[in-house]
PDB file of C-alpha atoms in Angstrom:
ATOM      1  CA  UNK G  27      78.756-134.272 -20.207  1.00 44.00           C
ATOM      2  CA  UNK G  28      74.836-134.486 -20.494  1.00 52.00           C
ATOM      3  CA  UNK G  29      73.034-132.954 -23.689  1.00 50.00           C
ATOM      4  CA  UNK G  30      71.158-129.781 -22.565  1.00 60.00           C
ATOM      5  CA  UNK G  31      67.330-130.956 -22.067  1.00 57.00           C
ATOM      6  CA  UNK G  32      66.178-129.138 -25.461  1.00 53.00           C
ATOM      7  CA  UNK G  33      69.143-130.800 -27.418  1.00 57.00           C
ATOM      8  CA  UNK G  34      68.421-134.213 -25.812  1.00 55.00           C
ATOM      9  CA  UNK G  35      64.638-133.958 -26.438  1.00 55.00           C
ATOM     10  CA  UNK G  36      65.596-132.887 -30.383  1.00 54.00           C
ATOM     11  CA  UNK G  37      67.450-135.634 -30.646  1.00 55.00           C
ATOM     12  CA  UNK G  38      65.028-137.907 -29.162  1.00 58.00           C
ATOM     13  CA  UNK G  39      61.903-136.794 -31.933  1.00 67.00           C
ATOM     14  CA  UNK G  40      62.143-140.760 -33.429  1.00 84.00           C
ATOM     15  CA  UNK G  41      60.992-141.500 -36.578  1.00 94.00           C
ATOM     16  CA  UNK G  42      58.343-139.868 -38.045  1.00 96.00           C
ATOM     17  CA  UNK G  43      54.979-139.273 -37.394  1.00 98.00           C
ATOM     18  CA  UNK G  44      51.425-138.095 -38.925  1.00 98.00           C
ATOM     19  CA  UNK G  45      48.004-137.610 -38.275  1.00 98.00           C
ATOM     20  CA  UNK G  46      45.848-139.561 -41.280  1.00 97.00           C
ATOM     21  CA  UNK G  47      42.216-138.976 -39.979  1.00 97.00           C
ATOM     22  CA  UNK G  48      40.468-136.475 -37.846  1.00 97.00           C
ATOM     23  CA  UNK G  49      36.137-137.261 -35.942  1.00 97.00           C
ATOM     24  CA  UNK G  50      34.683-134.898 -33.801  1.00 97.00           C
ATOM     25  CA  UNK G  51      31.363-134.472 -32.379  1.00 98.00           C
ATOM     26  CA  UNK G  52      28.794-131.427 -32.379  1.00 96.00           C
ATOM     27  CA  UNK G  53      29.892-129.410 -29.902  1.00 96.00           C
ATOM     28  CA  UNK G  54      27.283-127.823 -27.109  1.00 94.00           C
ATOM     29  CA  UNK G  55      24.654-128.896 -24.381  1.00 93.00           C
ATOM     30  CA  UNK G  56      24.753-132.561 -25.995  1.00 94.00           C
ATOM     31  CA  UNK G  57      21.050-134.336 -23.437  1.00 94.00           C
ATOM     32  CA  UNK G  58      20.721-135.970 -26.541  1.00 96.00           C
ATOM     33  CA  UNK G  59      23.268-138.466 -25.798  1.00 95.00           C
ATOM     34  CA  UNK G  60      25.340-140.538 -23.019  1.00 93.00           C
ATOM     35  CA  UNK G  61      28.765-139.526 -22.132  1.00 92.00           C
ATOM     36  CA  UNK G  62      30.003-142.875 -23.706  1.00 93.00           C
ATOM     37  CA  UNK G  63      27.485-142.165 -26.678  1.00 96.00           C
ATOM     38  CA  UNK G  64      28.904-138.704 -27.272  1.00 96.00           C
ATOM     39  CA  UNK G  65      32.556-140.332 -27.264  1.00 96.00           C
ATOM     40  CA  UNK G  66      31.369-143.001 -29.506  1.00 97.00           C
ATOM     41  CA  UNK G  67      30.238-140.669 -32.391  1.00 98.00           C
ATOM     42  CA  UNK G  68      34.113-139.158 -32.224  1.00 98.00           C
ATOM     43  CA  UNK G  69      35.694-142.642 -32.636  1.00 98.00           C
ATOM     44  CA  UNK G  70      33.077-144.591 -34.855  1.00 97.00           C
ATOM     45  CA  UNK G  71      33.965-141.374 -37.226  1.00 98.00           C
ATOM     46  CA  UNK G  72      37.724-141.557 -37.379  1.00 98.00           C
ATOM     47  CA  UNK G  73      37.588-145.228 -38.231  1.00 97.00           C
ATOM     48  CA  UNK G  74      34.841-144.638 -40.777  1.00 97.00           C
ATOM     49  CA  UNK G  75      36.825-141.685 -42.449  1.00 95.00           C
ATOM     50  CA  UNK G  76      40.063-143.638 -42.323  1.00 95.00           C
ATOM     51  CA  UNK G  77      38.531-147.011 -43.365  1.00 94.00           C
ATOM     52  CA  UNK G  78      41.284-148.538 -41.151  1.00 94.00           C
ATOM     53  CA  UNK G  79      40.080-151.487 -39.123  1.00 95.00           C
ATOM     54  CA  UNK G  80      39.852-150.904 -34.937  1.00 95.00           C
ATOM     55  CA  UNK G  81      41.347-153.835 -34.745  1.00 94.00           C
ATOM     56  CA  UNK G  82      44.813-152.561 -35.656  1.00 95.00           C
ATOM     57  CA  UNK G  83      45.131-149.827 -33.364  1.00 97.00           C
ATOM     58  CA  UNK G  84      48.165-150.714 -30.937  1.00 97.00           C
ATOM     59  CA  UNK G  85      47.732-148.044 -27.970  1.00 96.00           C
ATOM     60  CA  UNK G  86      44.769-145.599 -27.149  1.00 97.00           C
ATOM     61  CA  UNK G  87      45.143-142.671 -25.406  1.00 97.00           C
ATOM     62  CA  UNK G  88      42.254-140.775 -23.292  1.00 95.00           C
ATOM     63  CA  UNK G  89      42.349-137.386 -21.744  1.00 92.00           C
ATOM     64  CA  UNK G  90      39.788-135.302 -20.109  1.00 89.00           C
ATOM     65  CA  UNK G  91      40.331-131.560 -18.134  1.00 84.00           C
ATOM     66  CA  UNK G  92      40.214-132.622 -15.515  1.00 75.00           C
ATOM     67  CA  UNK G  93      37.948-136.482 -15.266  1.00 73.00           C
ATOM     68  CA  UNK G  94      35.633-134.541 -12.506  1.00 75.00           C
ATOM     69  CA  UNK G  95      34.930-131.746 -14.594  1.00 76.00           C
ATOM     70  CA  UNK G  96      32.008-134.568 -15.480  1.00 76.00           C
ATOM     71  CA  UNK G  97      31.414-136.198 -12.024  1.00 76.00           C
ATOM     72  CA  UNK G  98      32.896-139.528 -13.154  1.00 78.00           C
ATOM     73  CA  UNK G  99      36.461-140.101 -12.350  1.00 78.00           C
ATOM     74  CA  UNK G 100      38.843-142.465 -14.930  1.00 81.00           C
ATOM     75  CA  UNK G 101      36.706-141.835 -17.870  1.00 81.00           C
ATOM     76  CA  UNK G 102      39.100-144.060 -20.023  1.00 80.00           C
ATOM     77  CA  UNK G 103      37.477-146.717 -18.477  1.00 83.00           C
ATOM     78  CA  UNK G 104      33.870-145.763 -17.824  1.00 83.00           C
ATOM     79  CA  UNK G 105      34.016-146.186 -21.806  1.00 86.00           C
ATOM     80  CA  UNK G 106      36.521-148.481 -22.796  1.00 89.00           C
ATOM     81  CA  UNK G 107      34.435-150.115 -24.550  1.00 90.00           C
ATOM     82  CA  UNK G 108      33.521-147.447 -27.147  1.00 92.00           C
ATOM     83  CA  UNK G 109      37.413-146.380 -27.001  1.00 91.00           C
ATOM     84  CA  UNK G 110      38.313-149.647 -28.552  1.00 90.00           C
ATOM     85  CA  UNK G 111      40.672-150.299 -25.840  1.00 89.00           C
ATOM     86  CA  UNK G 112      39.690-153.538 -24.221  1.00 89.00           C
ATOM     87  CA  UNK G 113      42.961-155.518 -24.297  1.00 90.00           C
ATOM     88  CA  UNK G 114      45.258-152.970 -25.363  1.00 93.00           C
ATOM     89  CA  UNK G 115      47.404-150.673 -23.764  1.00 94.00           C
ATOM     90  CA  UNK G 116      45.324-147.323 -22.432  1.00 94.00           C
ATOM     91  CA  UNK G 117      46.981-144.099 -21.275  1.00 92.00           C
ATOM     92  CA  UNK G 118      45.207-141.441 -19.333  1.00 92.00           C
ATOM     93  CA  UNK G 119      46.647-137.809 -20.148  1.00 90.00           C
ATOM     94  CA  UNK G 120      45.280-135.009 -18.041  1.00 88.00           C
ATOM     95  CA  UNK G 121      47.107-131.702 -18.186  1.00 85.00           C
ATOM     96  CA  UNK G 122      44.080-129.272 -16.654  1.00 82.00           C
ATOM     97  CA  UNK G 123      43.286-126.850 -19.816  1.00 82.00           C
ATOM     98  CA  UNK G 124      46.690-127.963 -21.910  1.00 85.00           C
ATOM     99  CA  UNK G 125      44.726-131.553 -22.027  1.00 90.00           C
ATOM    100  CA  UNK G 126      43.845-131.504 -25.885  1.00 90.00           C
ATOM    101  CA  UNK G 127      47.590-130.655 -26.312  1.00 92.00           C
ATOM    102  CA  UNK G 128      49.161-132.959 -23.974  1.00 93.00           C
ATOM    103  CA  UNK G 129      47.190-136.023 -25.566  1.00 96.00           C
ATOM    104  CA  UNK G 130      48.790-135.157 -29.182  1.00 96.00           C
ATOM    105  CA  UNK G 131      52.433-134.955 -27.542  1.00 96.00           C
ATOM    106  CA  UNK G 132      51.451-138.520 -25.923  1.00 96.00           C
ATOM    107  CA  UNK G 133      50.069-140.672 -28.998  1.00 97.00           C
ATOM    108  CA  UNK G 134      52.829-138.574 -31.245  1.00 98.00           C
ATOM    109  CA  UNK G 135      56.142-140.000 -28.481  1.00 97.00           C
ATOM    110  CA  UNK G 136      54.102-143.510 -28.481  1.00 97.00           C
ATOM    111  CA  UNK G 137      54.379-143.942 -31.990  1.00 98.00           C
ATOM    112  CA  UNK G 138      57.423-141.889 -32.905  1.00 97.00           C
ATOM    113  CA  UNK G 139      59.023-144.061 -30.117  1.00 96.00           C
ATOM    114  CA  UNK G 140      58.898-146.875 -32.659  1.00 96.00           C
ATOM    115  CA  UNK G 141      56.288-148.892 -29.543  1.00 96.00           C
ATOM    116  CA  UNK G 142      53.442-148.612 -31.689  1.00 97.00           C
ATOM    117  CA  UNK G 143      52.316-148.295 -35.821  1.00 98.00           C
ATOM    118  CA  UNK G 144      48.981-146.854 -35.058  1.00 98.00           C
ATOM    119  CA  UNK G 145      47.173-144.642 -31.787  1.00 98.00           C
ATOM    120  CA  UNK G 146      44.131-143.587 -31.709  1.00 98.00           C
ATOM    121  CA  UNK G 147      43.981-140.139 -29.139  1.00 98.00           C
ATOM    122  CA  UNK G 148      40.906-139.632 -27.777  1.00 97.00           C
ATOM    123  CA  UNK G 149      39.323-136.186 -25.932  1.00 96.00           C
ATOM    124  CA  UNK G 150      36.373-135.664 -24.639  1.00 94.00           C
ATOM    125  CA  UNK G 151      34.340-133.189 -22.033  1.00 91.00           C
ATOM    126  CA  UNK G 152      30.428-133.491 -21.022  1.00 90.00           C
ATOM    127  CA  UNK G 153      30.850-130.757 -19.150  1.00 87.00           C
ATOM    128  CA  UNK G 154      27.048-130.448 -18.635  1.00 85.00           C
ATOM    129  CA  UNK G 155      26.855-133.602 -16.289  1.00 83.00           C
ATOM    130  CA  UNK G 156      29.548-132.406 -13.232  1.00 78.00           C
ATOM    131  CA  UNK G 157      30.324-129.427 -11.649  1.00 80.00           C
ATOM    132  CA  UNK G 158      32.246-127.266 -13.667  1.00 78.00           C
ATOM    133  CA  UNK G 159      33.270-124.147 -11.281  1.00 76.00           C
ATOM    134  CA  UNK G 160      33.781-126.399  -8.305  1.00 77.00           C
ATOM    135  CA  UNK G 161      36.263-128.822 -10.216  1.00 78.00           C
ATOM    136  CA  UNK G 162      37.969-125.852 -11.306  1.00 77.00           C
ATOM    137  CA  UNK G 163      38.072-124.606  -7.675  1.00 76.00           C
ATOM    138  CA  UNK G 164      39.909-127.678  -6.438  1.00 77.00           C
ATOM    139  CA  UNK G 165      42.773-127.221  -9.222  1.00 76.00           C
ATOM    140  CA  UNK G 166      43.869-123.921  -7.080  1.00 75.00           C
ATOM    141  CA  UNK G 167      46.585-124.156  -3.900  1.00 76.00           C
ATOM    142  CA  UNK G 168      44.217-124.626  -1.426  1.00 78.00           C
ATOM    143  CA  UNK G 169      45.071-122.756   1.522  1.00 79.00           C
ATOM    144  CA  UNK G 170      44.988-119.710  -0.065  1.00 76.00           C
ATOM    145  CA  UNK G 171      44.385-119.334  -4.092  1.00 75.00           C
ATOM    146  CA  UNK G 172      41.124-121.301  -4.125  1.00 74.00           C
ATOM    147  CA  UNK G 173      39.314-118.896  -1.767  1.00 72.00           C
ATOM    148  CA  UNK G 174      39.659-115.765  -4.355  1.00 71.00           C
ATOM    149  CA  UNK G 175      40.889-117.007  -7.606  1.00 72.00           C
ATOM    150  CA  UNK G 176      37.997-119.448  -8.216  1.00 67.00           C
ATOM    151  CA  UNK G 177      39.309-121.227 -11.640  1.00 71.00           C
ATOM    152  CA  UNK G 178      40.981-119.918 -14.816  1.00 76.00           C
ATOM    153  CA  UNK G 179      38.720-116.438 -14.995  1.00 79.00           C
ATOM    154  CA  UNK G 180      40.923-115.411 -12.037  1.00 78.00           C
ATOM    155  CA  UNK G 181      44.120-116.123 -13.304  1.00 79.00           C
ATOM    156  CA  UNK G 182      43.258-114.526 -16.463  1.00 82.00           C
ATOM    157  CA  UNK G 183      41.782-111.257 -14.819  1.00 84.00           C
ATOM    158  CA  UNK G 184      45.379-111.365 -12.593  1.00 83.00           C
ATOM    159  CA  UNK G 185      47.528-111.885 -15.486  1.00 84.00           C
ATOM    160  CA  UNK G 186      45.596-109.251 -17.735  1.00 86.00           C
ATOM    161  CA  UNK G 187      45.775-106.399 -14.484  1.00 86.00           C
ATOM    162  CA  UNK G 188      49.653-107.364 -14.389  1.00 87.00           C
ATOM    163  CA  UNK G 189      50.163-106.900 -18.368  1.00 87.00           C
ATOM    164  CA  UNK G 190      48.660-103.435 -17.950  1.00 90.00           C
ATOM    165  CA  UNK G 191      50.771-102.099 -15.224  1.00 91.00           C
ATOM    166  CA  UNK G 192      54.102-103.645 -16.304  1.00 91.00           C
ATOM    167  CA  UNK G 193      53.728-102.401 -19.945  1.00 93.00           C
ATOM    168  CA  UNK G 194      52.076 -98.973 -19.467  1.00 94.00           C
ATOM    169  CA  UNK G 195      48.958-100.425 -21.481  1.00 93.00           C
ATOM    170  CA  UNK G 196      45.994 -98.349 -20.615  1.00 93.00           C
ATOM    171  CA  UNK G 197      43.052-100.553 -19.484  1.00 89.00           C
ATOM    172  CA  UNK G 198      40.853 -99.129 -21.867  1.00 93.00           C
ATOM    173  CA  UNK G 199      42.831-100.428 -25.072  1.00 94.00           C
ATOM    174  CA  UNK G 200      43.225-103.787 -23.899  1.00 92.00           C
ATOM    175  CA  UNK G 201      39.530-104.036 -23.432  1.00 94.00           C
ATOM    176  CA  UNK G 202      39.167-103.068 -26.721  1.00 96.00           C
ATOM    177  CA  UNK G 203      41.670-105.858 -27.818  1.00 94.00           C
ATOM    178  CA  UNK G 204      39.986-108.564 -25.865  1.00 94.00           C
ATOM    179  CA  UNK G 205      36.566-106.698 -27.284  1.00 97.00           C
ATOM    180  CA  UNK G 206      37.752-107.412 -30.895  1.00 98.00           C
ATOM    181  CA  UNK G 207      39.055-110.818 -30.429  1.00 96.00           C
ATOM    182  CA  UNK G 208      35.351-111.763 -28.841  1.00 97.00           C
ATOM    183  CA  UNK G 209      33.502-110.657 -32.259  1.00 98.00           C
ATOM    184  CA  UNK G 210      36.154-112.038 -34.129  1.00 97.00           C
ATOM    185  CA  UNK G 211      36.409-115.665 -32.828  1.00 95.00           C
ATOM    186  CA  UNK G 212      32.363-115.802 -32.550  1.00 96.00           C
ATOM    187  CA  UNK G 213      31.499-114.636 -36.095  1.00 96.00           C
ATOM    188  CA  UNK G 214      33.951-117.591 -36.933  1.00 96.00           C
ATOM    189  CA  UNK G 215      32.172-119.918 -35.534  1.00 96.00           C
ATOM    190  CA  UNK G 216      29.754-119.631 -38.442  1.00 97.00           C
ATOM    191  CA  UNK G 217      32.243-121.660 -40.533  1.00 96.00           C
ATOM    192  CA  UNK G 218      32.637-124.097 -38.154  1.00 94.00           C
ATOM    193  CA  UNK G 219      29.676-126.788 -38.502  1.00 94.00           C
ATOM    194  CA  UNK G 220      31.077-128.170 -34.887  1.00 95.00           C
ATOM    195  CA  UNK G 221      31.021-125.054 -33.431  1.00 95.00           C
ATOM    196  CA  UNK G 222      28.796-124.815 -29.730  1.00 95.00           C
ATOM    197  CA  UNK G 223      28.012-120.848 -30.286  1.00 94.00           C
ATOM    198  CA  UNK G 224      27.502-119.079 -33.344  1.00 93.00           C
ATOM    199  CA  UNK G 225      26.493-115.443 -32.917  1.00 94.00           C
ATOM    200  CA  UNK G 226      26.866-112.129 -34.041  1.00 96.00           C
ATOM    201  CA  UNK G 227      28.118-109.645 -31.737  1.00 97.00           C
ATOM    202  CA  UNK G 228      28.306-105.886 -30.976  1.00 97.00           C
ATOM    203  CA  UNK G 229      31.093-103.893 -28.701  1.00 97.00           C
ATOM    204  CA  UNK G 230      28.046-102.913 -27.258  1.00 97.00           C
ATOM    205  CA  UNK G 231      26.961-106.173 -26.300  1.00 97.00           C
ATOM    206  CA  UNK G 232      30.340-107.379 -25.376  1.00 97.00           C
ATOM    207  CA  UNK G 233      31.657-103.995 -23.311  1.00 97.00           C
ATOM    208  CA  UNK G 234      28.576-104.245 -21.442  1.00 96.00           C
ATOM    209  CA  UNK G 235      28.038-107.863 -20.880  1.00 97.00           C
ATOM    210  CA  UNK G 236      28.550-108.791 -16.752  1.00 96.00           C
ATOM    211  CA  UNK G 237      31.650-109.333 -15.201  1.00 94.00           C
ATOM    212  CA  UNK G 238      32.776-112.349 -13.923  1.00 89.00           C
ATOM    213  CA  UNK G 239      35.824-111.260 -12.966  1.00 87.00           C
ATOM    214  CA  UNK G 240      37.062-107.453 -14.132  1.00 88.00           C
ATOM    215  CA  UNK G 241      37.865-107.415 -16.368  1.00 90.00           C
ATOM    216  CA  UNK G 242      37.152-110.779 -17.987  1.00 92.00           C
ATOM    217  CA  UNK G 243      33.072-110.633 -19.074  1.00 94.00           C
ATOM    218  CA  UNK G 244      30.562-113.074 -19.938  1.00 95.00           C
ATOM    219  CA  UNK G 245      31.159-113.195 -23.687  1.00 96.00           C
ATOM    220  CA  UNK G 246      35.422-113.280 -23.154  1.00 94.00           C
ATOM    221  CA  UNK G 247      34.798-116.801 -21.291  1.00 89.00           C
ATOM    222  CA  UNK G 248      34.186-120.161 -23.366  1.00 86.00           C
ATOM    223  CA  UNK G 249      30.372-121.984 -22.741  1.00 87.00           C
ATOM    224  CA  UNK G 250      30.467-125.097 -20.481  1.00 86.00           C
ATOM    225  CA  UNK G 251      30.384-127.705 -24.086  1.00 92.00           C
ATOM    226  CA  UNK G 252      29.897-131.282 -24.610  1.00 94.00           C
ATOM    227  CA  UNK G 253      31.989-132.642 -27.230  1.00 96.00           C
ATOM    228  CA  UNK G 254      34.567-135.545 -28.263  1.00 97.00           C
ATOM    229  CA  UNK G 255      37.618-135.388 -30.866  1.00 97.00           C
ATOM    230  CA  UNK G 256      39.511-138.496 -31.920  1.00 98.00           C
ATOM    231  CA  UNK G 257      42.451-138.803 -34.127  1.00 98.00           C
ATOM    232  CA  UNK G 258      44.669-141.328 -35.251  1.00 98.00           C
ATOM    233  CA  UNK G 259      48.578-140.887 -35.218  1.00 98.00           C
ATOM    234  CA  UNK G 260      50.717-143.542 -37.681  1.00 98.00           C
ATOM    235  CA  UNK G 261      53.955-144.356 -38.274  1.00 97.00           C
ATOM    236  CA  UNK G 262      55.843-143.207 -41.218  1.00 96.00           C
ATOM    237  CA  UNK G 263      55.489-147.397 -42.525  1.00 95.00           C
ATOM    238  CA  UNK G 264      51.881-147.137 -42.102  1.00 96.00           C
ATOM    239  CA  UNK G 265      51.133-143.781 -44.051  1.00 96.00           C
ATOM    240  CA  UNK G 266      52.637-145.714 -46.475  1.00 93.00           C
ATOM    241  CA  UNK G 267      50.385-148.415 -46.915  1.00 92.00           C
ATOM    242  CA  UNK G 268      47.346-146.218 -47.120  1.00 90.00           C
ATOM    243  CA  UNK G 269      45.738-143.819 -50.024  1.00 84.00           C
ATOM    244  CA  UNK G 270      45.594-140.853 -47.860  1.00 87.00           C
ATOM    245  CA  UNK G 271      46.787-137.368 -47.413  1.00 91.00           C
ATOM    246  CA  UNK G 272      48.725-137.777 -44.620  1.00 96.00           C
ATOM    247  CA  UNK G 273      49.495-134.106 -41.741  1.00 97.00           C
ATOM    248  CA  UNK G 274      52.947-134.818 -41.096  1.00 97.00           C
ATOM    249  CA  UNK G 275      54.218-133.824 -37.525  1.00 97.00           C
ATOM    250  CA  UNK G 276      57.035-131.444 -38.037  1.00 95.00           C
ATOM    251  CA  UNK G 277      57.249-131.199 -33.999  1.00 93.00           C
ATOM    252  CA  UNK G 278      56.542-130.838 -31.189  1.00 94.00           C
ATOM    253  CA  UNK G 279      57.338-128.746 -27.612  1.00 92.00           C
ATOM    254  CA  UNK G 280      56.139-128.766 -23.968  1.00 89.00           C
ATOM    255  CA  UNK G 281      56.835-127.613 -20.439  1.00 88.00           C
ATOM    256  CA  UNK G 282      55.770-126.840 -16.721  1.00 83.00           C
ATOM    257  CA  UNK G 283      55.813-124.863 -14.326  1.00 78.00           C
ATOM    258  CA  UNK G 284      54.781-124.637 -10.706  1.00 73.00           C
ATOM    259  CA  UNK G 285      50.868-122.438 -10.647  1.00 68.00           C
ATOM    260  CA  UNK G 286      51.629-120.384  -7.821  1.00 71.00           C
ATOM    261  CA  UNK G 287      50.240-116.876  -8.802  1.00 65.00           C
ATOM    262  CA  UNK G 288      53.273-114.500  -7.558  1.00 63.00           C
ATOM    263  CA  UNK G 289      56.298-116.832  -7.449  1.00 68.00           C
ATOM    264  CA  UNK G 290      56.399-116.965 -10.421  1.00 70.00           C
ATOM    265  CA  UNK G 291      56.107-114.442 -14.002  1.00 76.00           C
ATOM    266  CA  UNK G 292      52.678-115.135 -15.233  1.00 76.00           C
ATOM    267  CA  UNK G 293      52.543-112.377 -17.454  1.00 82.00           C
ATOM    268  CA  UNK G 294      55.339-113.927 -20.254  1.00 83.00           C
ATOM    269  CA  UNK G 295      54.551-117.499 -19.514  1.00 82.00           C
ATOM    270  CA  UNK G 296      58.053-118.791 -19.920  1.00 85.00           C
ATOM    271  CA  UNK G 297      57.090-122.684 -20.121  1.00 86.00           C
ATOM    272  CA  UNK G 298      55.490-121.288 -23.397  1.00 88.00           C
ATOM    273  CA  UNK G 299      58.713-120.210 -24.606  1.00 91.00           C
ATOM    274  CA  UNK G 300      60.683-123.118 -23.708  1.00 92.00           C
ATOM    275  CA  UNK G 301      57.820-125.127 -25.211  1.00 92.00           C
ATOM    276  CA  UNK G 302      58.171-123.428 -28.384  1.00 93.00           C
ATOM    277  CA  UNK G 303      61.631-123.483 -28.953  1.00 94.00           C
ATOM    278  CA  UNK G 304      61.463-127.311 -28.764  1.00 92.00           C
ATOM    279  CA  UNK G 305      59.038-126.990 -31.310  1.00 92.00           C
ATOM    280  CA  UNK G 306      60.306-124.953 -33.716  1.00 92.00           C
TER     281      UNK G 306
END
């Protein structure tokens, strides 16, 4: 008989794997670089941070959300050069807004696979360059989601509407949530040096902000940003060859399901539940 999917996936975690070394960029409207120069400064930093030599990377792995999002489609190899790729295998992940997710899960199964010591995972978004809102259109079911939905602020004023009426949840309180969580995650910012936004905010100032689409407003949305993030995932044989503090991977979950808004419950996501009891 055939292991249930979550017991054959358990089962299939390999040997161990950690993250030794972490670059990102300065996040925000980045005209003071290239889209390859921006990606650079994420990658030139892991490898100066980890001291290891590009040279003995085995696999990269690139993902955008989605390539267009910048106007230039298969970004892995509009810089390949500056990904350290050229002659080695290359994966493209590209999971819409699960992206930075998906392209941990990839380099983690590449190396925990026991097909590779070292991967270097790459993301990256200059966001300023392409058409944000109309790439975001074109994710949509096109005959009749894109024409009112218009991108993720739909789905999330849909799924928050939903929440409200199938939990008795007056309006009013969960704008007062979502209220709190803007102040909260923007005064945070201040101790991040890589943050895009840093700014103090009133209800005020939130609560009356403009809608984009009730009842998401302006400051419940994230900016359009520029920035790259690179990090290297090693085997357990690696790790120990090196003097560092390694993040060990203690695992790992994921799932899908079809985006049709109304076929499907979109107020308890259930992929995140499966995905989480794989994890945990």
């Amino acid at each position: 008989m055939p292991l249930p999917l979550l017991e054959a996936r358990r089962l299939a975690m390999g040997r161990p794997v950690a993250i030794i070394g972490v670059g990102q960029t300065k996040h925000g409207r980045r005209f003071d670089v290239s889209y390859p120069e921006l990606v650079k400064e994420a990658v030139d930093a892991v490898f100066e941070i980890t001291g290891i030599d590009p040279g003995d990377i085995d696999g990269v792995v690139s993902g955008t959300m989605p390539s267009m999002m910048e106007g230039v489609a298969l970004t892995h190899f509009y810089f390949a050069d500056v990904l350290r790729s050229v002659g080695k295998p290359i994966m493209k992940t590209e999971t819409c807004g699960s992206t930075g997710a998906s392209l941990a899960i990839t380099g983690y199964y590449w190396v925990a696979s026991g097909m590779a010591d070292l991967v270097l995972v790459v993301g990256s978004e200059k966001m300023n360059e392409g058409d944000s809102q109309a790439t975001m259109t074109t994710v949509l079911e096109p005959f009749y989601q894109r024409y009112f939905i218009a991108g993720a602020p739909g789905i999330f004023s849909m799924q928050s509407q939903e929440w409200s009426v199938r939990f008795g949840i007056p309006e009013e309180k969960i704008r007062a949530a979502a209220t709190k969580l803007t102040i909260d995650h923007h005064k945070d910012a201040f101790d991040n040096p890589y943050a895009h936004i840093k700014k103090e905010l009133t209800e005020d100032e939130v609560n009356n902000a403009r809608i984009i689409t009730y009842p998401v407003r302006l400051w419940d949305v994230c900016p359009n940003s520029d920035g790259a993030c690179a990090v290297i995932f090693a085997s357990e044989d690696k790790v120990r060859q090196m003097d560092r503090k390694p993040a060990w991977i203690k695992g790992v979950g994921y799932s899908g399901e079809e985006y049709w808004f109304g076929d499907s419950d979109k107020v308890v996501w259930q992929s995140a539940i499966q995905a989480s009891r794989e994890a945990y």
